[in-house]
CSV table of N, CA and C in Angstrom, one decimal:
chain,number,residue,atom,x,y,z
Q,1,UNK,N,67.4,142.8,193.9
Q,1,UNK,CA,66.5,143.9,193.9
Q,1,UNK,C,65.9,144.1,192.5
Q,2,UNK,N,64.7,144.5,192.8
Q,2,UNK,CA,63.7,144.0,191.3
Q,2,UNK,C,62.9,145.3,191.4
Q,3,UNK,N,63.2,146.7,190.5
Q,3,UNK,CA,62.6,148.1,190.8
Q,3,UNK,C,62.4,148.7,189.4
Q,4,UNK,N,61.3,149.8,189.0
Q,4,UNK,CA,60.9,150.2,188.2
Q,4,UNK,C,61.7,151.2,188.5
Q,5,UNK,N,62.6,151.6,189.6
Q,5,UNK,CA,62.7,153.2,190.0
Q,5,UNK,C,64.4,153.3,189.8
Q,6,UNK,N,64.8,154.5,188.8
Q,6,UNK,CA,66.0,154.2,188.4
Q,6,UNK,C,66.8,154.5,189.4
Q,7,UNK,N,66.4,155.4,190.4
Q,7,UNK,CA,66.9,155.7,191.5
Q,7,UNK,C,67.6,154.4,192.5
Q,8,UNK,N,66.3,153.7,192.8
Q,8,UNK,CA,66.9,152.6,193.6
Q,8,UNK,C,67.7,151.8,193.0
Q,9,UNK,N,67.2,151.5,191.7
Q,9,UNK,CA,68.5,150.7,190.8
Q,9,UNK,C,70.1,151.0,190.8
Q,10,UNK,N,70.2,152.2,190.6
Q,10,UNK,CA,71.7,152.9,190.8
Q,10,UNK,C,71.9,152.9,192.3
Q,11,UNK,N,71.1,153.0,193.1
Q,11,UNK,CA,72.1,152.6,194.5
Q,11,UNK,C,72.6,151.5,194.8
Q,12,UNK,N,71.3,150.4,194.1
Q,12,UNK,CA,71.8,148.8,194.6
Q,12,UNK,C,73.1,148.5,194.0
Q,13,UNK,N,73.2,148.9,192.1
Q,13,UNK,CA,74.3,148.2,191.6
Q,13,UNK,C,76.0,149.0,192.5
Q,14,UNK,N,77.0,147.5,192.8
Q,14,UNK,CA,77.7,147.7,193.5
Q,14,UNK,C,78.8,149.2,192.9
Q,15,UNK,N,79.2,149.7,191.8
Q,15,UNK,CA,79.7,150.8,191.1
Q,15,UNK,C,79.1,150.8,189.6
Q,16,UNK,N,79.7,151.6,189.0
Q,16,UNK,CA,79.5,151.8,187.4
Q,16,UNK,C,79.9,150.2,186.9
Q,17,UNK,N,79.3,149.9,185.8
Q,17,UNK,CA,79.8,148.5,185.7
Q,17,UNK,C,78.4,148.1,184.3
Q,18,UNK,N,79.4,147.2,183.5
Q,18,UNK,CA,78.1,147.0,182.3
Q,18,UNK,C,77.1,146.4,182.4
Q,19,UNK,N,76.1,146.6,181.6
Q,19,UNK,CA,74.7,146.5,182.0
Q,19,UNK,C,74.1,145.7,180.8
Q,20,UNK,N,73.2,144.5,181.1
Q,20,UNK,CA,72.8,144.2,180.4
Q,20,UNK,C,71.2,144.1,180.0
Q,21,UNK,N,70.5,144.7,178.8
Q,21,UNK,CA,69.5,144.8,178.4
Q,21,UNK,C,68.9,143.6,177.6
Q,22,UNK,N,66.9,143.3,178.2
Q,22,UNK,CA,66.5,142.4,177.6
Q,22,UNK,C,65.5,142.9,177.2
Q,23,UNK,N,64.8,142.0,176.0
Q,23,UNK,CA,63.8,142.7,174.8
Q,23,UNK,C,63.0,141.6,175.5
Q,24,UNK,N,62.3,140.8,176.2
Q,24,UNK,CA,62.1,139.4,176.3
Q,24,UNK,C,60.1,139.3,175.5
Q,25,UNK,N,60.8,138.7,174.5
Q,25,UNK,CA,59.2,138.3,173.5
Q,25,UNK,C,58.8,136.9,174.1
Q,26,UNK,N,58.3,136.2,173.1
Q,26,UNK,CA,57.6,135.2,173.6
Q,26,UNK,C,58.5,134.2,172.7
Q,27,UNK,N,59.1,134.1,171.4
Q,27,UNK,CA,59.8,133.3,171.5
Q,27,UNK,C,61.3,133.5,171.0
Q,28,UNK,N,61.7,135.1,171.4
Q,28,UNK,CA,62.9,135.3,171.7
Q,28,UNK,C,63.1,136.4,172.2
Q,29,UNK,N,64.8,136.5,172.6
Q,29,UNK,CA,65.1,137.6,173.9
Q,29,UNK,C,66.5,138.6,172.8
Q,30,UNK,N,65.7,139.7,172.9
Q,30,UNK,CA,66.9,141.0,172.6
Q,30,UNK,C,67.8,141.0,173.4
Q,31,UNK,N,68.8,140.9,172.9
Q,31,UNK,CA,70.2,141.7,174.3
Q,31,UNK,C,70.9,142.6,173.8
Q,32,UNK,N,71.2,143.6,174.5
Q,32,UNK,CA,71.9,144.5,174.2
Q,32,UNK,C,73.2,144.5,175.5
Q,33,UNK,N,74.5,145.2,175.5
Q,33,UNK,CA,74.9,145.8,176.8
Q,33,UNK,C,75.4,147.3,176.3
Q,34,UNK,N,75.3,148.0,178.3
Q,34,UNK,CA,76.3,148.9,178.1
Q,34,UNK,C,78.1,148.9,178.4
Q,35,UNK,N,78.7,150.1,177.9
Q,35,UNK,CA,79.7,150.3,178.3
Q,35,UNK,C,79.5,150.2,180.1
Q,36,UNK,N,80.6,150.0,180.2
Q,36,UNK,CA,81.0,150.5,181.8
Q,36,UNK,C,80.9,151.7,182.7
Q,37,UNK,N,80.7,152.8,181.3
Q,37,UNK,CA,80.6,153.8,182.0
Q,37,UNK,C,79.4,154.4,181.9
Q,38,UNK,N,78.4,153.8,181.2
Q,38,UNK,CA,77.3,154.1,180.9
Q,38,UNK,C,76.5,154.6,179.9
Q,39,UNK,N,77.7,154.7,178.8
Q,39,UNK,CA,77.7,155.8,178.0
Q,39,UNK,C,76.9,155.4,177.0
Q,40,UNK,N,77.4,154.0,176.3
Q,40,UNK,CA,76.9,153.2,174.9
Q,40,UNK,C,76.0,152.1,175.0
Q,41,UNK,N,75.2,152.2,174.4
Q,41,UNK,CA,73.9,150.9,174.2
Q,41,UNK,C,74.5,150.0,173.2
Q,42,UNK,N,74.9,149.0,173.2
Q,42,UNK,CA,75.5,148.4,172.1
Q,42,UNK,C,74.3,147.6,171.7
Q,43,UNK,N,73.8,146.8,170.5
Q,43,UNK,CA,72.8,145.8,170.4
Q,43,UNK,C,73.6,144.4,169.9
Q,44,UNK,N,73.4,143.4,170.8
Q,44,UNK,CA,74.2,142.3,170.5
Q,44,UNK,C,73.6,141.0,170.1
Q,45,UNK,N,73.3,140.4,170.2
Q,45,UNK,CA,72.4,139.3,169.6
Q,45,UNK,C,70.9,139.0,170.5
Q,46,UNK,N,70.4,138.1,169.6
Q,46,UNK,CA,68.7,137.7,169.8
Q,46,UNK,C,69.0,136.0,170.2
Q,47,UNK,N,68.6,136.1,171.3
Q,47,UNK,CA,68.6,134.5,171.9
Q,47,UNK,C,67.2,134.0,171.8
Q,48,UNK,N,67.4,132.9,170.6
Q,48,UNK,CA,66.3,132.0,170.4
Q,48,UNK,C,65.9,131.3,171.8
Q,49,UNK,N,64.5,131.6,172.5
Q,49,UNK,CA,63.9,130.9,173.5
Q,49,UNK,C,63.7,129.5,173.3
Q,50,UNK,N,64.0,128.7,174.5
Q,50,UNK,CA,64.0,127.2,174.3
Q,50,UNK,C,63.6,126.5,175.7
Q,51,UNK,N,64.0,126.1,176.6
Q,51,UNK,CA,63.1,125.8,177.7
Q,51,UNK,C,63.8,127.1,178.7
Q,52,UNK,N,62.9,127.4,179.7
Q,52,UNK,CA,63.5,128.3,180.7
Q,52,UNK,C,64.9,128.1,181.0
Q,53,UNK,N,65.0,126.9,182.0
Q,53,UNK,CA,66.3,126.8,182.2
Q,53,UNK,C,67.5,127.0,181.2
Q,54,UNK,N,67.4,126.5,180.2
Q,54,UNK,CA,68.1,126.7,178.9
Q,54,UNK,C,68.2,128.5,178.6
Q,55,UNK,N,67.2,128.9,178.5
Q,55,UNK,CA,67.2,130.6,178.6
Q,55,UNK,C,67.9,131.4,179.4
Q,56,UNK,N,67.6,130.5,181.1
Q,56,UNK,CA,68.3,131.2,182.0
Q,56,UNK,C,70.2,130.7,182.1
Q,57,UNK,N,70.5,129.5,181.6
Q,57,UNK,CA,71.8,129.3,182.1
Q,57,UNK,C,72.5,130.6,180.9
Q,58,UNK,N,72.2,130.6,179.4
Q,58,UNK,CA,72.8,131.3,178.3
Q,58,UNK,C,72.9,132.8,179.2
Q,59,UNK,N,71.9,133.2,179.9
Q,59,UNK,CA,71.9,134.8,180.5
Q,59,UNK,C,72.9,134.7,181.7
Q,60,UNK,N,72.9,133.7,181.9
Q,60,UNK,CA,73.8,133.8,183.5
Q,60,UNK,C,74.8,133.9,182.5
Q,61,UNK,N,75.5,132.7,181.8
Q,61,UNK,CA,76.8,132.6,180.9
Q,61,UNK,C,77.3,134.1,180.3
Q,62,UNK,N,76.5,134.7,180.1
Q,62,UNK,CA,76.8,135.7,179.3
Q,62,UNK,C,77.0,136.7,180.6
Q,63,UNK,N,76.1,137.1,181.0
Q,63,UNK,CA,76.6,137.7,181.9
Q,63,UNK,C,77.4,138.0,183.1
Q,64,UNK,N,78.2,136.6,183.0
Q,64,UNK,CA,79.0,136.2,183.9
Q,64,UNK,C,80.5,136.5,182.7
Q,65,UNK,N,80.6,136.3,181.7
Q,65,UNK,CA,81.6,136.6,180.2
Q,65,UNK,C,81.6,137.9,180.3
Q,66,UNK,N,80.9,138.6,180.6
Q,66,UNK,CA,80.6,140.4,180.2
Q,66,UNK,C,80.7,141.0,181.7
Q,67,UNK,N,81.1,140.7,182.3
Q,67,UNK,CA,80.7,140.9,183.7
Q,67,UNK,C,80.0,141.9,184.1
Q,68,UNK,N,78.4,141.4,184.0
Q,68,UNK,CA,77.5,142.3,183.9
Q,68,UNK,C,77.4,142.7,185.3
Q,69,UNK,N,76.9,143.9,185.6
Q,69,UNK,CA,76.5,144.3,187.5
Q,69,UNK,C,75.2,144.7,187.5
Q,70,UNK,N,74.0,144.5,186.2
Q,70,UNK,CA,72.4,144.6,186.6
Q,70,UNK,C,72.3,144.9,185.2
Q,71,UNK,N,70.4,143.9,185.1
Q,71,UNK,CA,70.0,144.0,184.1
Q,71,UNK,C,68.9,145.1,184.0
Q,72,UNK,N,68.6,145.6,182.9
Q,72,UNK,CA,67.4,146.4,182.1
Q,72,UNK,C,66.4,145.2,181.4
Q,73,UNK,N,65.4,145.7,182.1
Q,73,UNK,CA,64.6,144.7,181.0
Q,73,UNK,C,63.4,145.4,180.7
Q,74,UNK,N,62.9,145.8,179.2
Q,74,UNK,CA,61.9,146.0,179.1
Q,74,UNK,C,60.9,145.7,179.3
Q,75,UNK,N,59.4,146.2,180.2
Q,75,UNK,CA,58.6,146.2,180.5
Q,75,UNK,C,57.4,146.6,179.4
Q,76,UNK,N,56.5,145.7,178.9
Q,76,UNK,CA,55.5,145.8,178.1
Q,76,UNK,C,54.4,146.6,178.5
Q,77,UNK,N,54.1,147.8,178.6
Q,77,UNK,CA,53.3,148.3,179.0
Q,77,UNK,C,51.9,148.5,178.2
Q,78,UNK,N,51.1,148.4,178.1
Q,78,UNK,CA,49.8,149.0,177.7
Q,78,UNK,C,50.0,150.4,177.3
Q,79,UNK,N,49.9,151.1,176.6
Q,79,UNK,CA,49.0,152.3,175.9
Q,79,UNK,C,49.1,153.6,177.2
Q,80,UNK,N,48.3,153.3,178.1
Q,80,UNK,CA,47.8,153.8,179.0
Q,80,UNK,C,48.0,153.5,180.6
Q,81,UNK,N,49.4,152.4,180.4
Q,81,UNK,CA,50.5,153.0,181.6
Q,81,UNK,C,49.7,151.5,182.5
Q,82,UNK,N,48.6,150.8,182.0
Q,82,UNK,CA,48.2,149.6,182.5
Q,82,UNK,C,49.3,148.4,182.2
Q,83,UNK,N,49.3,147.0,183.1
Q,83,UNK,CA,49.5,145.7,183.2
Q,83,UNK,C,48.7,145.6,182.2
Q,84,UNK,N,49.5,144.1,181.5
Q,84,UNK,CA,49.0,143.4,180.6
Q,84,UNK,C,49.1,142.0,180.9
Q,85,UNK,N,48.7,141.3,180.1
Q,85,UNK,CA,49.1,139.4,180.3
Q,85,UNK,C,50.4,139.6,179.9
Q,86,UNK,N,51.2,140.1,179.0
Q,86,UNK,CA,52.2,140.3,178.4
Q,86,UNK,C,53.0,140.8,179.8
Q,87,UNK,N,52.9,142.1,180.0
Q,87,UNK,CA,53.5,142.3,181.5
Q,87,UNK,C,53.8,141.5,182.7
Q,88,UNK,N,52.9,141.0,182.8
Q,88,UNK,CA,52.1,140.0,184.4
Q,88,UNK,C,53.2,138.9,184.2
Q,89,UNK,N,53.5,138.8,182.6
Q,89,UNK,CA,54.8,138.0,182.6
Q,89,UNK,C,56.1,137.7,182.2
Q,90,UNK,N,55.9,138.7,181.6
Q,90,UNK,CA,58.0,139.7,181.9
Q,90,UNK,C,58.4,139.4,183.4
Q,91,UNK,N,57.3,140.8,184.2
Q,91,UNK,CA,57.4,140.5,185.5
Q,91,UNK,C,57.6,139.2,186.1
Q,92,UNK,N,57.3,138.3,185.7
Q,92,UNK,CA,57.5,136.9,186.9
Q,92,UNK,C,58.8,136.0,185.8
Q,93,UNK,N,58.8,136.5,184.9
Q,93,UNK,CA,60.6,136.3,184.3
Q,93,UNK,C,61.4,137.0,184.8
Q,94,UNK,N,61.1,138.4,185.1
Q,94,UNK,CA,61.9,139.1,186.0
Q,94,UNK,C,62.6,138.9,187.1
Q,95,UNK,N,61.5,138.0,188.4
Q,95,UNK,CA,61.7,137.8,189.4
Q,95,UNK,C,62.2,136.4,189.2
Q,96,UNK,N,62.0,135.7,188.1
Q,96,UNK,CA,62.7,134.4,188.1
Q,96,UNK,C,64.6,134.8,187.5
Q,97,UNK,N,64.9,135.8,187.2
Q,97,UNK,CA,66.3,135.8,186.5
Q,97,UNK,C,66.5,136.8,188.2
Q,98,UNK,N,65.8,137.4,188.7
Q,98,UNK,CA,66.4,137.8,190.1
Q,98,UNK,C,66.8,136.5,190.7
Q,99,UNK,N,66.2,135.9,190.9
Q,99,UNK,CA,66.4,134.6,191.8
Q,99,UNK,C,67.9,134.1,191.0
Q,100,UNK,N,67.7,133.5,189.9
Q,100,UNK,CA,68.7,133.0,188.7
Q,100,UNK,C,69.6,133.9,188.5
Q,101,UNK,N,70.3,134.9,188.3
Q,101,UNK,CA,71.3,135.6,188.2
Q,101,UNK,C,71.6,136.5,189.5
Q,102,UNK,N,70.6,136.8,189.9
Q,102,UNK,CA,70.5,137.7,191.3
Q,102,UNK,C,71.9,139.0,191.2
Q,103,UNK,N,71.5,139.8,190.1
Q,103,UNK,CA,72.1,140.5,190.2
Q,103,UNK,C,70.8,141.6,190.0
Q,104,UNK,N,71.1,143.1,190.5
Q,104,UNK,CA,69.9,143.9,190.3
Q,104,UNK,C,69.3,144.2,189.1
Q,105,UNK,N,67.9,144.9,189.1
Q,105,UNK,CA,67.1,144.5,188.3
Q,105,UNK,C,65.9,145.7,188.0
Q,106,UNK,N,66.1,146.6,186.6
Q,106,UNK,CA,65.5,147.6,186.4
Q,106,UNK,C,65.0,147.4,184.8
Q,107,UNK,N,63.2,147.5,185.4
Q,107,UNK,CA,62.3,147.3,184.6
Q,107,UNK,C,62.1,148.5,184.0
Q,108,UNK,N,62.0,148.5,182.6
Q,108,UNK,CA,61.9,150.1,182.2
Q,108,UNK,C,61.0,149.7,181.0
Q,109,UNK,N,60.1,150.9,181.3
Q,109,UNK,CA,59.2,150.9,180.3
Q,109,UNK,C,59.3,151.1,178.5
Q,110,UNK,N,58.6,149.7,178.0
Q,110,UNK,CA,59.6,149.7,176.7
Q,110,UNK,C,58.4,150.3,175.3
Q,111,UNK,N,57.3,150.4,175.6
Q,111,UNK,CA,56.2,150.9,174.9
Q,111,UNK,C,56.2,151.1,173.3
Q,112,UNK,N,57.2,151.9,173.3
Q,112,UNK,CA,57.4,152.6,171.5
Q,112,UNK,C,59.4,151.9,171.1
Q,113,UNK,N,59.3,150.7,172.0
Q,113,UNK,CA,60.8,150.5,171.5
Q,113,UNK,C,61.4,149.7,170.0
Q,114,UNK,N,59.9,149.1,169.9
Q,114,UNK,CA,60.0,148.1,168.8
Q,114,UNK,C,59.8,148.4,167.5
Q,115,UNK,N,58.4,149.8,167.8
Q,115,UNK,CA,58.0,150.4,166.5
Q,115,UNK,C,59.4,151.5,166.3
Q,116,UNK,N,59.7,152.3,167.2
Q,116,UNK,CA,61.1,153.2,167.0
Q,116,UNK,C,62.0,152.7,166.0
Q,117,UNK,N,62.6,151.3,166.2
Q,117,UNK,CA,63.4,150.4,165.5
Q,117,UNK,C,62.7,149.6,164.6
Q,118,UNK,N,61.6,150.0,164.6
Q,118,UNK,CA,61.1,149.3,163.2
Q,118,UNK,C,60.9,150.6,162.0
Q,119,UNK,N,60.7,151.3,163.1
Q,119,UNK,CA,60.9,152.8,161.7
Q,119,UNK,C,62.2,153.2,161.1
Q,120,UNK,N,63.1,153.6,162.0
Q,120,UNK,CA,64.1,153.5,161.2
Q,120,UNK,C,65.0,152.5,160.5
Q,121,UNK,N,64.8,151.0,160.7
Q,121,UNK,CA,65.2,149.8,159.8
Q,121,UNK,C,64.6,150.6,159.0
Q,122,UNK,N,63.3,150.6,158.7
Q,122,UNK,CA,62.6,150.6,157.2
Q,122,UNK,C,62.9,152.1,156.8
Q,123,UNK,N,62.7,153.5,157.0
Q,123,UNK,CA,63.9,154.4,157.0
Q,123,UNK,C,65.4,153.9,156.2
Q,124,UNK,N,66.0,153.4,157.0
Q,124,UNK,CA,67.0,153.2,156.1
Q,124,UNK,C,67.1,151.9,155.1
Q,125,UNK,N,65.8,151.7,154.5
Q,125,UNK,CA,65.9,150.7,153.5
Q,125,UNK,C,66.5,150.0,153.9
Q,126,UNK,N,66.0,148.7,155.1
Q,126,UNK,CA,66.4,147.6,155.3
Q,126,UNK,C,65.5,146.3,155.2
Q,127,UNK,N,65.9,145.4,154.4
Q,127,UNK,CA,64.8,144.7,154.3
Q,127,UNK,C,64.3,144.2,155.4
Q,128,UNK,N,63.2,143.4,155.2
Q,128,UNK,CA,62.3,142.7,155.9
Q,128,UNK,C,62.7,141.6,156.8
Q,129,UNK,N,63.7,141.0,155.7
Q,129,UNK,CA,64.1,139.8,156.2
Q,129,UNK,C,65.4,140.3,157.4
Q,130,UNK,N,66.2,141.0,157.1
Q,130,UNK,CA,67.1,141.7,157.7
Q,130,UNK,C,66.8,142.4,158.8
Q,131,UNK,N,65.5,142.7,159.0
Q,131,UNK,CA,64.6,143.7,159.9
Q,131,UNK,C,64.7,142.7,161.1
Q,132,UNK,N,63.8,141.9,160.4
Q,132,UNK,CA,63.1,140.3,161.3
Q,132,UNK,C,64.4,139.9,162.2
Q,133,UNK,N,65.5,139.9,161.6
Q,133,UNK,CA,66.9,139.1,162.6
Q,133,UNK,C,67.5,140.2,163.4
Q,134,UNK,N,67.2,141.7,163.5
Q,134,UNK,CA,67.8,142.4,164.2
Q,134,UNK,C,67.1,143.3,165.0
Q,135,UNK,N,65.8,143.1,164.5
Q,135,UNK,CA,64.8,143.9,165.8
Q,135,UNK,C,64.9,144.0,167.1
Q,136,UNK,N,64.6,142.6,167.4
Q,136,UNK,CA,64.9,142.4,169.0
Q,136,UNK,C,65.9,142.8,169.7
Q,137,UNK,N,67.1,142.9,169.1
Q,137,UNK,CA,68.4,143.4,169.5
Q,137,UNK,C,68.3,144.4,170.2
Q,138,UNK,N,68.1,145.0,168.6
Q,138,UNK,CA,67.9,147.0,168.5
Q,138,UNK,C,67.4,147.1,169.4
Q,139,UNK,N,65.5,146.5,169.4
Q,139,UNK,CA,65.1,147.1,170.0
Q,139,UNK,C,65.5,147.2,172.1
Q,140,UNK,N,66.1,146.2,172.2
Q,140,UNK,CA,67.1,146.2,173.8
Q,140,UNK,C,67.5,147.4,173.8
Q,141,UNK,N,68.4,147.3,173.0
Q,141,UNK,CA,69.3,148.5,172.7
Q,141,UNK,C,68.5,150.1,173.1
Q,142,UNK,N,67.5,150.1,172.2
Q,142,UNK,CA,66.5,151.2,172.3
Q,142,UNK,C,66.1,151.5,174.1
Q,143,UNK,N,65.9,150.4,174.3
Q,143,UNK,CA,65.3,149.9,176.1
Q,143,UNK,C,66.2,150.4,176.7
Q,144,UNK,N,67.7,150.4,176.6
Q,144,UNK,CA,68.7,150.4,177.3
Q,144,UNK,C,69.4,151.9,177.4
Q,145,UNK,N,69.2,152.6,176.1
Q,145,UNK,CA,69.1,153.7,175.7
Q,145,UNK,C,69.1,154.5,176.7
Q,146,UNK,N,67.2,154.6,176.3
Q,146,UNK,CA,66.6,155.3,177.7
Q,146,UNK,C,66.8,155.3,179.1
Q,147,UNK,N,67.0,154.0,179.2
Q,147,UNK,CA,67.6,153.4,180.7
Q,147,UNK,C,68.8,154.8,181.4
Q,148,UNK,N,69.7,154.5,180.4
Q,148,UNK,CA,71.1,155.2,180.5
Q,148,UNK,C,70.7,156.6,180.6
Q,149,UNK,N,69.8,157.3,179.6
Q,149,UNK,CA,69.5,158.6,179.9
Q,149,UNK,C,69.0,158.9,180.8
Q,150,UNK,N,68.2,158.2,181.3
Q,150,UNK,CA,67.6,158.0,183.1
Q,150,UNK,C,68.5,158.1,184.3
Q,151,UNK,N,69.7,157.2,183.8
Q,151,UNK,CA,70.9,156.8,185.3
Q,151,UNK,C,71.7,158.2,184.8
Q,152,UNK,N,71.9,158.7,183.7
Q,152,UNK,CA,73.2,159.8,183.4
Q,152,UNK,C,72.4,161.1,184.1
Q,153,UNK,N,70.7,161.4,183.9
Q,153,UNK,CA,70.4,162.4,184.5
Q,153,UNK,C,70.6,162.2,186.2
Q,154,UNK,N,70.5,161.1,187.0
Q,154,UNK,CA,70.5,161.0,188.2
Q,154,UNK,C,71.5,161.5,188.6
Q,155,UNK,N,73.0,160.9,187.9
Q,155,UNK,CA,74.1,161.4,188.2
Q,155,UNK,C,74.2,162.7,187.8
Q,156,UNK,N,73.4,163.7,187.3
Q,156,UNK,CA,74.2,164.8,186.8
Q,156,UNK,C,73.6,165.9,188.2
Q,157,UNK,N,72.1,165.2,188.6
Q,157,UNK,CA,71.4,166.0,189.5
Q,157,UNK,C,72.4,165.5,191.0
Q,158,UNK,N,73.2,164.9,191.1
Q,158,UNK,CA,74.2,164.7,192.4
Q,158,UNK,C,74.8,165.6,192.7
């Protein structure tokens, strides 16, 4: 299941269960996960892109190690809530890691996640270079965040 809607997402996944978040750039992928309970965005490493399959077996691997039960993936949106070429192709990475990991699958809008995490790296006087190796991470993390404050409100409105 491949949904923008947090609602549906939380029904498909089989219980509470960790979650894994993707930054997915063009020539690399943020991951982050959560706790099991939902509670923590952790930011974990940046997987250098290299041929698809190669991309996809590392996400299955890991996910299968973490025993993930559904991913978050940041959706590139436009400004103004439009598709992009950038979008048009998350989206069809999305529906390729559904097929390839086929576990459920919540697109969340990632807009301000990269500059957020780029203000506070530099906020807290971090270099450039240091910036550059942990952005993509964070920035999951940031993605994943929100995600979670999305699924904790659903659950509180039950």
């Amino acid at each position: 299941m491949l949904t923008t809607d947090a609602t549906d997402f939380a029904a498909a996944l089989p219980a509470l269960g960790r979650l894994l978040a993707l930054d997915i750039g063009t020539r690399t992928i943020g991951l982050a996960t959560a706790s099991a309970d939902w509670r923590f965005a952790t930011a974990r490493e940046t997987l250098k892109r290299t041929k698809p399959s190669a991309d996809m077996e590392a996400l299955r691997a890991m996910a299968a190690k973490e025993d993930i039960r559904g991913l978050v993936i940041g959706l590139p949106l436009n400004m103004d809530g439009s598709d992009s070429e950038r979008t048009q192709s998350v989206r069809a990475q999305a529906r390729n890691l559904l097929k390839g990991i086929g576990l459920p699958i919540l697109l969340w809008d990632e807009r301000w996640s990269t500059a957020a995490v780029e203000r506070a790296l530099i906020a807290a006087d971090v270099s450039r270079a240091k910036r550059a190796e942990r952005v993509d991470a964070l920035a999951a993390a940031h993605i994943l965040d929100g995600a979670l404050a999305r699924l904790a409100a659903l659950g509180d409105a039950a």
